[in-house]
Short mmCIF file of C-alpha atoms in Angstrom, two decimals:
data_model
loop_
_atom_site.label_atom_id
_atom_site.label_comp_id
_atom_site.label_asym_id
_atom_site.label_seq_id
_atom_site.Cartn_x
_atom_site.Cartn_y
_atom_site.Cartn_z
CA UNK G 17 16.17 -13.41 -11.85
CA UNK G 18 16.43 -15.03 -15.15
CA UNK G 19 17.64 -12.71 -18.17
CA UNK G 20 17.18 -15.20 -20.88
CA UNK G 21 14.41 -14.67 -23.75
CA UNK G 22 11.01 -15.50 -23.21
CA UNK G 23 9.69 -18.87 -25.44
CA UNK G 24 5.92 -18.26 -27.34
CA UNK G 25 4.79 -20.69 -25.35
CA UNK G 26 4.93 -18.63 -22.41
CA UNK G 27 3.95 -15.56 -24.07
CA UNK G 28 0.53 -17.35 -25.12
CA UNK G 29 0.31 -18.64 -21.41
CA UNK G 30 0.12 -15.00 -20.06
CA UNK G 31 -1.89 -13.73 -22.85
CA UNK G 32 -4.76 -16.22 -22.02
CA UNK G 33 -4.53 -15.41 -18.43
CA UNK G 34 -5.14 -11.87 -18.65
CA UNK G 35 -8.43 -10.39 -18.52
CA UNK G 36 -9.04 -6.70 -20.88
CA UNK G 37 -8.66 -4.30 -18.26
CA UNK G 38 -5.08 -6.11 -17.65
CA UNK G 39 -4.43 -6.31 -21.07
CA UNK G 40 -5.08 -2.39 -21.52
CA UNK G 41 -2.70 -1.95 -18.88
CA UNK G 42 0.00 -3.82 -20.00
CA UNK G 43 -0.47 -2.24 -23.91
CA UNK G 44 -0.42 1.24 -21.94
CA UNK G 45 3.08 0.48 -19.80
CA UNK G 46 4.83 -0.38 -23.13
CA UNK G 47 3.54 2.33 -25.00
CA UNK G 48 7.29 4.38 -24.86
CA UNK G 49 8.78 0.73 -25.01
CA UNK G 50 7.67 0.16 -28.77
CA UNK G 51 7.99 3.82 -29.76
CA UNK G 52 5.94 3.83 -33.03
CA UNK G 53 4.94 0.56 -33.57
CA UNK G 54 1.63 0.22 -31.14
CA UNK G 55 0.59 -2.88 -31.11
CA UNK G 56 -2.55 -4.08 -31.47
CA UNK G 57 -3.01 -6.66 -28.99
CA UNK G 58 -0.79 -7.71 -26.02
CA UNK G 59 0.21 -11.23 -27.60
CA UNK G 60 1.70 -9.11 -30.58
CA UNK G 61 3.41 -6.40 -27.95
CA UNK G 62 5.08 -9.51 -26.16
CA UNK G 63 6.28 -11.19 -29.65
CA UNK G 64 7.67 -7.75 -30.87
CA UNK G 65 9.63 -7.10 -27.68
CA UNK G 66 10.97 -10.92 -27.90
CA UNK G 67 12.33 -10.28 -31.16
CA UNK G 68 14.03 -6.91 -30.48
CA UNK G 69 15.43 -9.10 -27.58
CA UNK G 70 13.84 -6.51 -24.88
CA UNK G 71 11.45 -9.36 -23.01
CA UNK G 72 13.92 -11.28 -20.83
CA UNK G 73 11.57 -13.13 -17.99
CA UNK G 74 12.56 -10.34 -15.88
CA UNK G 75 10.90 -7.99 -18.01
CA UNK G 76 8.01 -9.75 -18.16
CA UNK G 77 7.89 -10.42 -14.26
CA UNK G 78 8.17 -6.75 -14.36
CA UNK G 79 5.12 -6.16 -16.37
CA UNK G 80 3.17 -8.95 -14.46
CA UNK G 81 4.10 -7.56 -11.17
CA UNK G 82 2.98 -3.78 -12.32
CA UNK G 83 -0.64 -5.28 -13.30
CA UNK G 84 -0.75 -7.19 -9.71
CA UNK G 85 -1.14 -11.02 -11.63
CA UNK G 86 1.23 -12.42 -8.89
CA UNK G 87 -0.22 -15.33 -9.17
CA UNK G 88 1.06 -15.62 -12.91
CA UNK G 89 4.23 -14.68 -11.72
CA UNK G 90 4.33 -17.76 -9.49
CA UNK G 91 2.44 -20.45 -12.15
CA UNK G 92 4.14 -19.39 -15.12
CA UNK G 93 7.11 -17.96 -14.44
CA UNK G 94 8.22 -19.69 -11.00
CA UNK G 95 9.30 -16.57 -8.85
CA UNK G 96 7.47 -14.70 -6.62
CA UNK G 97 6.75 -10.65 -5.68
CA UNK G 98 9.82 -10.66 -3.37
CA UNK G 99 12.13 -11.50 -5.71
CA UNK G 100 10.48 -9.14 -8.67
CA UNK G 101 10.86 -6.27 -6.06
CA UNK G 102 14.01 -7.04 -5.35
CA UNK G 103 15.31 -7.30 -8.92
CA UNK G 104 13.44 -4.29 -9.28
CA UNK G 105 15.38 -2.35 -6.63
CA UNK G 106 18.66 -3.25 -7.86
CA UNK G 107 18.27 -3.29 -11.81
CA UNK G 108 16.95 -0.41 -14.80
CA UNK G 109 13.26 -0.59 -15.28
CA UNK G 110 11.69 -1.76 -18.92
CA UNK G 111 8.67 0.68 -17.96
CA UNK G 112 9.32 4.38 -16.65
CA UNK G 113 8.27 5.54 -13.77
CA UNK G 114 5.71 8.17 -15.91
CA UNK G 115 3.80 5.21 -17.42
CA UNK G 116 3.38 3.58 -13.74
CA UNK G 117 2.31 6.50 -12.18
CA UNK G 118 -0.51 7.23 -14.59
CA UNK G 119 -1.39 3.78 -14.28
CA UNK G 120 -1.89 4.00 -10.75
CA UNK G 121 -3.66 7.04 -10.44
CA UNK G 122 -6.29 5.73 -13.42
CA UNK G 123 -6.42 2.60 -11.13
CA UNK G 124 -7.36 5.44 -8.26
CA UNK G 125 -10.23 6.98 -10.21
CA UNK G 126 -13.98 6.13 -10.20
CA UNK G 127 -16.23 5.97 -13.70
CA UNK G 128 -17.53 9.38 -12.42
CA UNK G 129 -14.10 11.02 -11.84
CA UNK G 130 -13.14 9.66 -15.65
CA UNK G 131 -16.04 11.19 -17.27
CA UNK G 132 -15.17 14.85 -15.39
CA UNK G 133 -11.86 14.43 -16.47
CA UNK G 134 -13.03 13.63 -20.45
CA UNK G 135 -15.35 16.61 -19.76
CA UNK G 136 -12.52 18.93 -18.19
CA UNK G 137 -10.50 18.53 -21.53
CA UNK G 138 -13.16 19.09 -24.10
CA UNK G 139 -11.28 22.28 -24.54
CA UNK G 140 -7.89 20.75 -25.43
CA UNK G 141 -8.79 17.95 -27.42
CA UNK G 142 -11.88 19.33 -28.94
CA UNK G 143 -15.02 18.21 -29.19
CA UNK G 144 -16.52 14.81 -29.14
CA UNK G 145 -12.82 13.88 -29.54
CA UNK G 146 -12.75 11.16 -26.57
CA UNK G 147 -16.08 9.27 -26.37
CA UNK G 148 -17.59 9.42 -22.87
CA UNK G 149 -17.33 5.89 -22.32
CA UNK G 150 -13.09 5.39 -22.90
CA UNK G 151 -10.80 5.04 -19.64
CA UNK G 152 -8.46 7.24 -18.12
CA UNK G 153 -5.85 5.52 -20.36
CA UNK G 154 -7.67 6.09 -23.37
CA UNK G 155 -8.10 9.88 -22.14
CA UNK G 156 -3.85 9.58 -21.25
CA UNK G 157 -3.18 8.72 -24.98
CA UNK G 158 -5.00 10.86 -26.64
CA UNK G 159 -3.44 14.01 -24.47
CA UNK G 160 -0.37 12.31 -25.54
CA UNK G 161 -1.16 12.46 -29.24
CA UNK G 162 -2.01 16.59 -28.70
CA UNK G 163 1.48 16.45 -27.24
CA UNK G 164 -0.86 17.67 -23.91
CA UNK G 165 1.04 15.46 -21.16
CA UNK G 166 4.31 13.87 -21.38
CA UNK G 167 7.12 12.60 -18.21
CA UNK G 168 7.48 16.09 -17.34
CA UNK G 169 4.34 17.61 -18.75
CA UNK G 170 1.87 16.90 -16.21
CA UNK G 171 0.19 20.23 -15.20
CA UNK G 172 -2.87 20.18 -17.45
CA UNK G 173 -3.22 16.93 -15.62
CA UNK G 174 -2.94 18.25 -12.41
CA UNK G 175 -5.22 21.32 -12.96
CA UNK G 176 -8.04 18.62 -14.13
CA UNK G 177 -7.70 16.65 -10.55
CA UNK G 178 -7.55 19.64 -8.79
CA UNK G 179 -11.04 20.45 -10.88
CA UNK G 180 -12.59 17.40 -9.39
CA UNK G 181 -11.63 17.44 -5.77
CA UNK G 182 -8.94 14.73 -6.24
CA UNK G 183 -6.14 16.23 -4.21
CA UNK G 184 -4.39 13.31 -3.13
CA UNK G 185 -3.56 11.99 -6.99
CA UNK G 186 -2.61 15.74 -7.92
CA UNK G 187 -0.05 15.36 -4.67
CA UNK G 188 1.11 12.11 -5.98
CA UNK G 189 2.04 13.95 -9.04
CA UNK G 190 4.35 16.56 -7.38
CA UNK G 191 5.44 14.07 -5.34
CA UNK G 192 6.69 12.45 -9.14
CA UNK G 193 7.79 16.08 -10.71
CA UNK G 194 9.89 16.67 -7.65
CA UNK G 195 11.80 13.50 -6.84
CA UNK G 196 12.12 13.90 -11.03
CA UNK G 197 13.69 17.40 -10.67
CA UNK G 198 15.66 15.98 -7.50
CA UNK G 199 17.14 13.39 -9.90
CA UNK G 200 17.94 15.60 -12.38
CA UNK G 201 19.81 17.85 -9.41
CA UNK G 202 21.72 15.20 -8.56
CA UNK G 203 22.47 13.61 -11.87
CA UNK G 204 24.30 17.23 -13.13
CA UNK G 205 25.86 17.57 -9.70
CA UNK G 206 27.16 14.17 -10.33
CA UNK G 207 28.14 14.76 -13.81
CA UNK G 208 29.80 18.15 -12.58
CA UNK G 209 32.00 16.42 -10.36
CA UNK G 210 33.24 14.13 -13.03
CA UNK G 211 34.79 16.25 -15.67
CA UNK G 212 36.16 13.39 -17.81
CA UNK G 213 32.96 12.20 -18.64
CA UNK G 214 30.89 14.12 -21.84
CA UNK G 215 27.76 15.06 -21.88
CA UNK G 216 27.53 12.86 -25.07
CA UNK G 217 28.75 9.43 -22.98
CA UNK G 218 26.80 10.79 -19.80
CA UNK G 219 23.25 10.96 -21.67
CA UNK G 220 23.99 7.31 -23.58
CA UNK G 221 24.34 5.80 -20.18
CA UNK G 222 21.33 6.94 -18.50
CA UNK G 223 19.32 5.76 -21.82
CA UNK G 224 16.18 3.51 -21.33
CA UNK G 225 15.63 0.70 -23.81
CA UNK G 226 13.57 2.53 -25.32
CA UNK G 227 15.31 5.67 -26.61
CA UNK G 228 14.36 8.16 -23.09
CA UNK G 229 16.09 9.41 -20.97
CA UNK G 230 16.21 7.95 -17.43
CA UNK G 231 17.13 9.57 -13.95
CA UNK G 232 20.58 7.41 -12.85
CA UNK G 233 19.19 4.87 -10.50
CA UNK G 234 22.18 5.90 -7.92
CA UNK G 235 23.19 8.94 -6.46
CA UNK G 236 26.77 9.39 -4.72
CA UNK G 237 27.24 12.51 -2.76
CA UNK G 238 30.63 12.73 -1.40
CA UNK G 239 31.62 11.01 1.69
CA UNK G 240 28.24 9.35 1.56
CA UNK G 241 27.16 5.51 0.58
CA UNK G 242 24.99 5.24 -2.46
CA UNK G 243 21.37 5.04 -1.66
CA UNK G 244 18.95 3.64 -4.05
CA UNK G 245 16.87 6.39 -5.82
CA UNK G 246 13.02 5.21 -6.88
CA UNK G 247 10.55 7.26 -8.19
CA UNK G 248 7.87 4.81 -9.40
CA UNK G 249 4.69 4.98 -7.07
CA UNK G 250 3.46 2.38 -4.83
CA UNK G 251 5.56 -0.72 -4.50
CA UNK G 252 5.35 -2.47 -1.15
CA UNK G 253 8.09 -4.12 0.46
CA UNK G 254 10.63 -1.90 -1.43
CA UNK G 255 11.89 1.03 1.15
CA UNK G 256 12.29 4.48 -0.64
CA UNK G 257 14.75 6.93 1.08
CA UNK G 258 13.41 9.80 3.25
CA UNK G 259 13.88 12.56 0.70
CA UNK G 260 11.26 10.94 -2.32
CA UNK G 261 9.08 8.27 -0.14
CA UNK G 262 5.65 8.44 -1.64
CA UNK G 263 2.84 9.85 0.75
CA UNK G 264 0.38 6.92 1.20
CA UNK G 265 1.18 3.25 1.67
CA UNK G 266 -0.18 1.07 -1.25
CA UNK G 267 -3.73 -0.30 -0.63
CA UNK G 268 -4.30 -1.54 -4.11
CA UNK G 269 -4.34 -5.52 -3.76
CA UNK G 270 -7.79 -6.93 -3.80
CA UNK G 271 -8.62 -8.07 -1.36
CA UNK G 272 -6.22 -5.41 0.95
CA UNK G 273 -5.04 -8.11 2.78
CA UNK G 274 -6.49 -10.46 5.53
CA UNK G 275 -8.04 -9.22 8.56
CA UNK G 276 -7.65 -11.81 11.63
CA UNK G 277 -10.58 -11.12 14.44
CA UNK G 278 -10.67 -13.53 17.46
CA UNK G 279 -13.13 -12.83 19.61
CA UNK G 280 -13.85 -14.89 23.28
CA UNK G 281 -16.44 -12.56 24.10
CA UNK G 282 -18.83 -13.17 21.23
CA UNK G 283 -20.16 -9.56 21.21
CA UNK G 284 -18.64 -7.60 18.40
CA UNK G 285 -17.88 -9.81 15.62
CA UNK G 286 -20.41 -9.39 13.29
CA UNK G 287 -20.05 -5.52 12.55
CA UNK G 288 -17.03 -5.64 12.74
CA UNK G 289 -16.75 -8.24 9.90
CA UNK G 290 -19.26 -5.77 7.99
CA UNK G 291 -16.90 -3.14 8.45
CA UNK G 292 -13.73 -5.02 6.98
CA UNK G 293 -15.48 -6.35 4.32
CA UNK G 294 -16.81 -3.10 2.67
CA UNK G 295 -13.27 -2.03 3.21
CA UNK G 296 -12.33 -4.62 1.11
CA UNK G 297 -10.73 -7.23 3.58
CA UNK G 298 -11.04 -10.72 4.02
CA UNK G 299 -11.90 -11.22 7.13
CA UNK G 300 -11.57 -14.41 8.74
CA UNK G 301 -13.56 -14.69 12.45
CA UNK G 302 -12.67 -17.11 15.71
CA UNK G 303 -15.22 -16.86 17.93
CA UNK G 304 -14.43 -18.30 21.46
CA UNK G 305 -10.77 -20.07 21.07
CA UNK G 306 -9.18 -21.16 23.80
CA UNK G 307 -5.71 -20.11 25.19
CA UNK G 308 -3.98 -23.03 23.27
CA UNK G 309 -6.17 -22.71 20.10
CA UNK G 310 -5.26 -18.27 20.06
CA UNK G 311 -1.83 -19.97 19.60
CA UNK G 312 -2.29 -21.64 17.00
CA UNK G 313 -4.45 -19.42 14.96
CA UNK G 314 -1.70 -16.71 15.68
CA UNK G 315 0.94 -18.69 14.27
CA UNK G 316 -1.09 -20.18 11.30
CA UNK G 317 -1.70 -16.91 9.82
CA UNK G 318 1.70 -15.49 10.68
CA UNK G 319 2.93 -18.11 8.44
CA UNK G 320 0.69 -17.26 5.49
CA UNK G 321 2.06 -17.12 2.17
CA UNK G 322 -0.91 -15.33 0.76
CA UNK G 323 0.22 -12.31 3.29
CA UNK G 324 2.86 -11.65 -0.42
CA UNK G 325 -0.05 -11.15 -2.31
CA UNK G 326 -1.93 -8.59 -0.48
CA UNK G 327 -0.98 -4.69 0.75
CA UNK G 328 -1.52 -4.89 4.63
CA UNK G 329 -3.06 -6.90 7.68
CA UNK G 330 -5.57 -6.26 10.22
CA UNK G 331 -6.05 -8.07 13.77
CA UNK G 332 -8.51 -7.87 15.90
CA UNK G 333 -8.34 -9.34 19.37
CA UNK G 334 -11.80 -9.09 21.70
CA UNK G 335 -10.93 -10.73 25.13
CA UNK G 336 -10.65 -10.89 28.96
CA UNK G 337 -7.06 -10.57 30.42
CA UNK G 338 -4.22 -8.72 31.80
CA UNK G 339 -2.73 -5.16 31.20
CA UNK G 340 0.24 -7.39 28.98
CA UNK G 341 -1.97 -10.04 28.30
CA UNK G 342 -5.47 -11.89 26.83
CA UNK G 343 -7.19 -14.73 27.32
CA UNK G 344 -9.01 -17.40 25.62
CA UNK G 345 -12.54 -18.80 26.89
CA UNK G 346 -10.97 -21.30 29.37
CA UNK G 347 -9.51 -18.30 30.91
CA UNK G 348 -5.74 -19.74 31.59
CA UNK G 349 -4.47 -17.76 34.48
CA UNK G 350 -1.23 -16.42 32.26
CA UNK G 351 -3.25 -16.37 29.75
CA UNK G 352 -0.78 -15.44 25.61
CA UNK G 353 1.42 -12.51 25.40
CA UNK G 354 0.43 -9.40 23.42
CA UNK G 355 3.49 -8.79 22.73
CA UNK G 356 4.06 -12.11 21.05
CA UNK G 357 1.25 -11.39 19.14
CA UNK G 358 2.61 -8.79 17.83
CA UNK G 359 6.03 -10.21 16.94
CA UNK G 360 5.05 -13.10 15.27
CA UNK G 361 3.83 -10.53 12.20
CA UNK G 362 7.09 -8.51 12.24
CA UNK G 363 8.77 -8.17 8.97
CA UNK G 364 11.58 -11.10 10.51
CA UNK G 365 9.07 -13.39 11.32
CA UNK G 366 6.69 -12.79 8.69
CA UNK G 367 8.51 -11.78 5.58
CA UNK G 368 5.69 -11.63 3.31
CA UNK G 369 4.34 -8.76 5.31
CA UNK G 370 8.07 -6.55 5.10
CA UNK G 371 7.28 -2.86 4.68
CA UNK G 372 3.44 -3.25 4.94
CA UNK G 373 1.08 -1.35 7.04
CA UNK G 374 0.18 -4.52 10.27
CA UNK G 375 -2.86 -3.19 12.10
CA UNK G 376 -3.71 -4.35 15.76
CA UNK G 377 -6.85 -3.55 17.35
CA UNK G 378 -7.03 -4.96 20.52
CA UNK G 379 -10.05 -4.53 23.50
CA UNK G 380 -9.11 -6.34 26.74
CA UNK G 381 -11.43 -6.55 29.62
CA UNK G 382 -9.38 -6.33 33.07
CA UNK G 383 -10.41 -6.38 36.61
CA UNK G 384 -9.38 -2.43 37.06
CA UNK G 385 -9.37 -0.69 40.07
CA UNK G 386 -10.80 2.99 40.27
CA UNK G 387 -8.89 5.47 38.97
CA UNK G 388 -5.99 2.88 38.41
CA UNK G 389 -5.75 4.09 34.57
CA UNK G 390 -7.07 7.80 34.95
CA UNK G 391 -5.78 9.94 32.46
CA UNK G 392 -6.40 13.54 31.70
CA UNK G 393 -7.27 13.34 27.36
CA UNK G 394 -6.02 11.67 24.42
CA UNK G 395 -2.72 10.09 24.51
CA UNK G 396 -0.69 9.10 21.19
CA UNK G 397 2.61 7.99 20.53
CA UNK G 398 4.32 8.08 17.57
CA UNK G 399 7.73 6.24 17.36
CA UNK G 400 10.45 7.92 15.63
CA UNK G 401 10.39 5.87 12.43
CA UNK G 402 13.50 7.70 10.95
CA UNK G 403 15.60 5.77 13.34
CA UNK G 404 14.24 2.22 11.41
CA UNK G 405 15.53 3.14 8.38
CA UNK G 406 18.06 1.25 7.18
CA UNK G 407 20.06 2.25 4.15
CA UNK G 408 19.20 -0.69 1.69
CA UNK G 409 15.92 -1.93 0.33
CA UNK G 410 14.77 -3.16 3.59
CA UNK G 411 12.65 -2.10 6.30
CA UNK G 412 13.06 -2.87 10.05
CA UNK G 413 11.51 -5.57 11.83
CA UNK G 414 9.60 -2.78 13.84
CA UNK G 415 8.91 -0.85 11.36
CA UNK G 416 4.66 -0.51 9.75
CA UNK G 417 3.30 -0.93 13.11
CA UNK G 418 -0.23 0.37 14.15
CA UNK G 419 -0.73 -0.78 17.55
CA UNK G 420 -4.14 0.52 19.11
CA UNK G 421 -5.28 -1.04 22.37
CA UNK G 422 -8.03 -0.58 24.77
CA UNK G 423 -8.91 -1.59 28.26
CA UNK G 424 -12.39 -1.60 30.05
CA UNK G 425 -13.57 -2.86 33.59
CA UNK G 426 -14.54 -6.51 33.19
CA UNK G 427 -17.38 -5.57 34.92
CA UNK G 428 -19.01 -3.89 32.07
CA UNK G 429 -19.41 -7.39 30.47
CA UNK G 430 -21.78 -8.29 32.96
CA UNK G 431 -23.96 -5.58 31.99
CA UNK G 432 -26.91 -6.58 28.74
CA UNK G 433 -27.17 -2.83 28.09
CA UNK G 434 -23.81 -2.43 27.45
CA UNK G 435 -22.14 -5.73 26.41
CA UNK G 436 -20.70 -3.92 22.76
CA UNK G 437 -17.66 -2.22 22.68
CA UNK G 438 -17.73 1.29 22.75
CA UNK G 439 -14.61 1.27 21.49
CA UNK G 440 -14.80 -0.86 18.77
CA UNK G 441 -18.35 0.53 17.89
CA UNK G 442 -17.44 4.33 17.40
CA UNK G 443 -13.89 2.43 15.57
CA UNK G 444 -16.25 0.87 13.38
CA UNK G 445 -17.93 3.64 12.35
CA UNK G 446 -15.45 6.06 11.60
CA UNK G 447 -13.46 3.39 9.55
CA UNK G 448 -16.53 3.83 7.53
CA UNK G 449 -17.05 7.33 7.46
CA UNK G 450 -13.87 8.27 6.48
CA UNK G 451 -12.80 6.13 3.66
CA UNK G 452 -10.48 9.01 2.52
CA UNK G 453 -8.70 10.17 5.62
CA UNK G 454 -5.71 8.71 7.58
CA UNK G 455 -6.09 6.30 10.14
CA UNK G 456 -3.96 8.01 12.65
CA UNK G 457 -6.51 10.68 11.81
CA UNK G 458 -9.45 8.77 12.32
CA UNK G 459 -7.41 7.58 15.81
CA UNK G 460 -6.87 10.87 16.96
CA UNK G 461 -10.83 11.06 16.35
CA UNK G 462 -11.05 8.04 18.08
CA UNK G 463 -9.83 8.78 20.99
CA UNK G 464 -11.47 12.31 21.48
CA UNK G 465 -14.71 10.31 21.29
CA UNK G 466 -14.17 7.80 23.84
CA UNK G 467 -12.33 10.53 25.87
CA UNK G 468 -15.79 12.47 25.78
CA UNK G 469 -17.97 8.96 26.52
CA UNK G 470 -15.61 9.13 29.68
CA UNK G 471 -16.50 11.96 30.95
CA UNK G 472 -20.20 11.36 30.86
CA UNK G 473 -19.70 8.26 32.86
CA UNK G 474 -18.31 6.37 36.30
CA UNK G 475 -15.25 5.13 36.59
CA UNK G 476 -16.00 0.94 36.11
CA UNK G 477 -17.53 2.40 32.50
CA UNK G 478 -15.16 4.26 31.55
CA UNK G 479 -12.46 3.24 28.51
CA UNK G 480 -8.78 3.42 28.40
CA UNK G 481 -6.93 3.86 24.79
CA UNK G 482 -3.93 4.13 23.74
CA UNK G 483 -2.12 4.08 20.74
CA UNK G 484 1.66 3.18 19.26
CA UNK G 485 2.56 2.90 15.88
CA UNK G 486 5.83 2.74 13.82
CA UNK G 487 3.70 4.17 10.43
CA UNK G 488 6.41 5.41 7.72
CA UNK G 489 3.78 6.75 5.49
CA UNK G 490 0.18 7.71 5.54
CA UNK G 491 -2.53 5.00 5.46
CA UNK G 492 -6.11 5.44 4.39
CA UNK G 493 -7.76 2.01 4.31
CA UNK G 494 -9.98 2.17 1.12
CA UNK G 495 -9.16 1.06 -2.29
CA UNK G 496 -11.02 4.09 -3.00
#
């Protein structure tokens, strides 16, 4: 990625493209950048950091990639997410990793959850000191001023999330102290190890452009090959080593990403494109494709570009066909391969989609006979995923695979009282129920319902489910 200096030209171009709440962002991110200087606006910020000669275009990629204007990236600056990522992975950082995780969780938090959190530290910054109606980076600042939070200050924080039920951002910030103190571990092991080096020359090399002190991006144990060492929060595509990989896939894009339903039954569509929707997908509905046209669609949105833009993928497949197989309305005897479904949005054929969550949700009518599928509860299977990690900043092929699949007698299609999916109905519904929990949660859940619809049933009623998945990290399916 380009290193040279940024023109004004291009500095006004991004100004003009970014909304407030963008702007705020960006002003925030560079706060340690400037040091003293805070500038008023982010046109000034950008001009300021030109002249010190700190905004190369990959800096500023780097800024427009942590406020999620990839299409900026691509219009102004001619690169793309992948290649930010990448750059990313291999080079220093102009923003620390502190300044993106508070920026994340404040993206995390509802109006409600800000004003508890102004309210929680009345005590510490005194009264009527932050007006009710400033953000959480407004809140962040001022804490900042009280010398209240810093990089590795963040327990009033914590205690204040804790306050107001918001576990899962107080876990993202151990998850950020502890990689921190892991760094830290390994950066006086390594400078242990190498006696020639001073403490003096060992702290100027670890600087940050702006004056504070960085964790080394590398760790070298002996008799082992580097591995990269990332602490920021929440960047697909990029694979963090097993030790400091955050807890929850990003699901931060708006929308989360496109969710694919083809349906030749005609029965289930429409809630379930209620459902995506309020999770914040853009769902995109065939209703009864043939065999040929399934093809096509298949490989049409496989080939995507927008898939770069967006945190995950769902697909939903509604059709007669075989135990390996589904079929479109003409009902072609071999009907198109699950499996090939399934491959075409693999992170080798579908790039865009590397090291993000792809969702399959698939009900297939079959001509079953009795008992052929009989199984005694709940089955789930949960492929190793340690043995898909690679060592560089890569995922497998394989790897960010949900895979949930059910078969039902054919025969219940021919029945008006029960032409919906059970399966997808009671899916439906705890997809939006449980906005905050797992989905391999919600599957387990899942499948002890339609385990218990089974055994109020007969056999030609009953549903068969099953579930494989390849899931590195936990998934909740909510922006929220």
């Amino acid at each position: 990625m380009a290193l040279s200096t940024v023109s004004a030209e291009v500095i006004h171009q991004v100004e003009e493209s970014l909304d407030e709440d963008e702007k705020e962002m960006m002003l925030f991110l560079c706060r340690d950048v400037t040091e003293n200087l805070a500038p008023p606006n982010v046109r000034d910020l950008l001009d300021c950091l030109s002249e010190r000669g700190q905004l190369s275009f990959a800096a500023l990629a780097e800024l427009l990639y942590r406020v999620r204007r990839f299409d900026l990236l691509k219009r102004i600056l001619k690169t793309d997410k992948a290649a930010v990522e990448d750059h990313l992975c291999r080079s220093p950082h102009l923003v620390s990793d502190y300044r993106v995780l508070l920026m994340e969780i404040g993206e995390n938090l509802n109006q409600s959850d800000v004003s508890s959190l102004i309210f929680l530290t009345k005590d510490y910054t005194g009264r009527g000191k932050v007006a009710k109606d400033k953000s959480f980076l407004d809140l962040v600042i001022e804490l900042e001023k009280l010398n209240l939070i810093g990089s590795d200050q963040l327990n009033l924080l914590e205690k204040c999330l804790k306050s107001i039920h918001r576990i899962d951002l107080k876990t993202k910030i151990q998850k950020y102290t502890q990689s921190s103190q892991e760094a830290r571990s390994n950066m006086n092991a390594l400078q242990a190890s190498l006696p020639k080096l001073s403490i003096k020359e060992h702290l100027y090399n670890s600087r940050l452009q702006n004056g504070r002190s960085k964790e080394p991006r590398f760790v070298e144990h002996h008799g082992i090959q580097r591995k990269p060492v990332k602490t920021s929060i929440q960047e697909s595509g990029i694979f963090l080593p097993p030790h400091i990989h955050e807890e929850s896939y990003r699901m931060q894009s708006k929308p989360l990403g496109i969710c694919l339903i083809i349906d030749c039954i005609g029965n289930d569509t429409e809630y379930l494109r209620e459902t995506f929707t309020s999770l914040g997908y853009r769902v995109q509905p065939f209703l009864f494709p043939s065999s040929h046209e399934i093809t096509q669609i298949v490989r049409r949105f496989s080939n995507m570009t927008q898939h770069q833009d967006y945190d995950s993928f769902v697909c939903v497949l509604v059709s007669r066909g075989g135990s390996q197989s589904m079929m479109g309305v003409d009902q072609v005897y071999s009907g198109f391969s699950l499996e090939n479904v399934k491959d075409m949005f693999k992170g080798d054929m579908c790039p865009s989609l590397r090291g993000k969550p792809k969702l399959f949700f698939i009900q297939n009518y079959e001509a079953l006979e009795d008992n052929s599928l009989e199984v005694d509860g709940p089955a789930i299977k949960n492929v190793n995923s340690r043995h898909l990690h690679p060592r560089h900043c890569t995922t497998h092929p394989d790897a960010d695979i949900f895979w949930s699949l059910c078969t039902a007698d054919v025969s219940r299609l021919e029945q008006p009282s029960s032409s919906l999916s059970v399966y997808l109905q009671k899916l439906s519904q705890l997809l939006e129920q449980g906005r905050k929990r797992s989905l391999v949660d919600l599957h387990v859940e899942l499948m002890d319902k339609v385990y218990a619809w089974n055994s109020n049933v007969p056999s030609k009623e009953k549903y068969y489910l099953s579930l494989q998945h390849t899931l590195r990290k936990k998934l909740i399916l909510s922006h929220t």
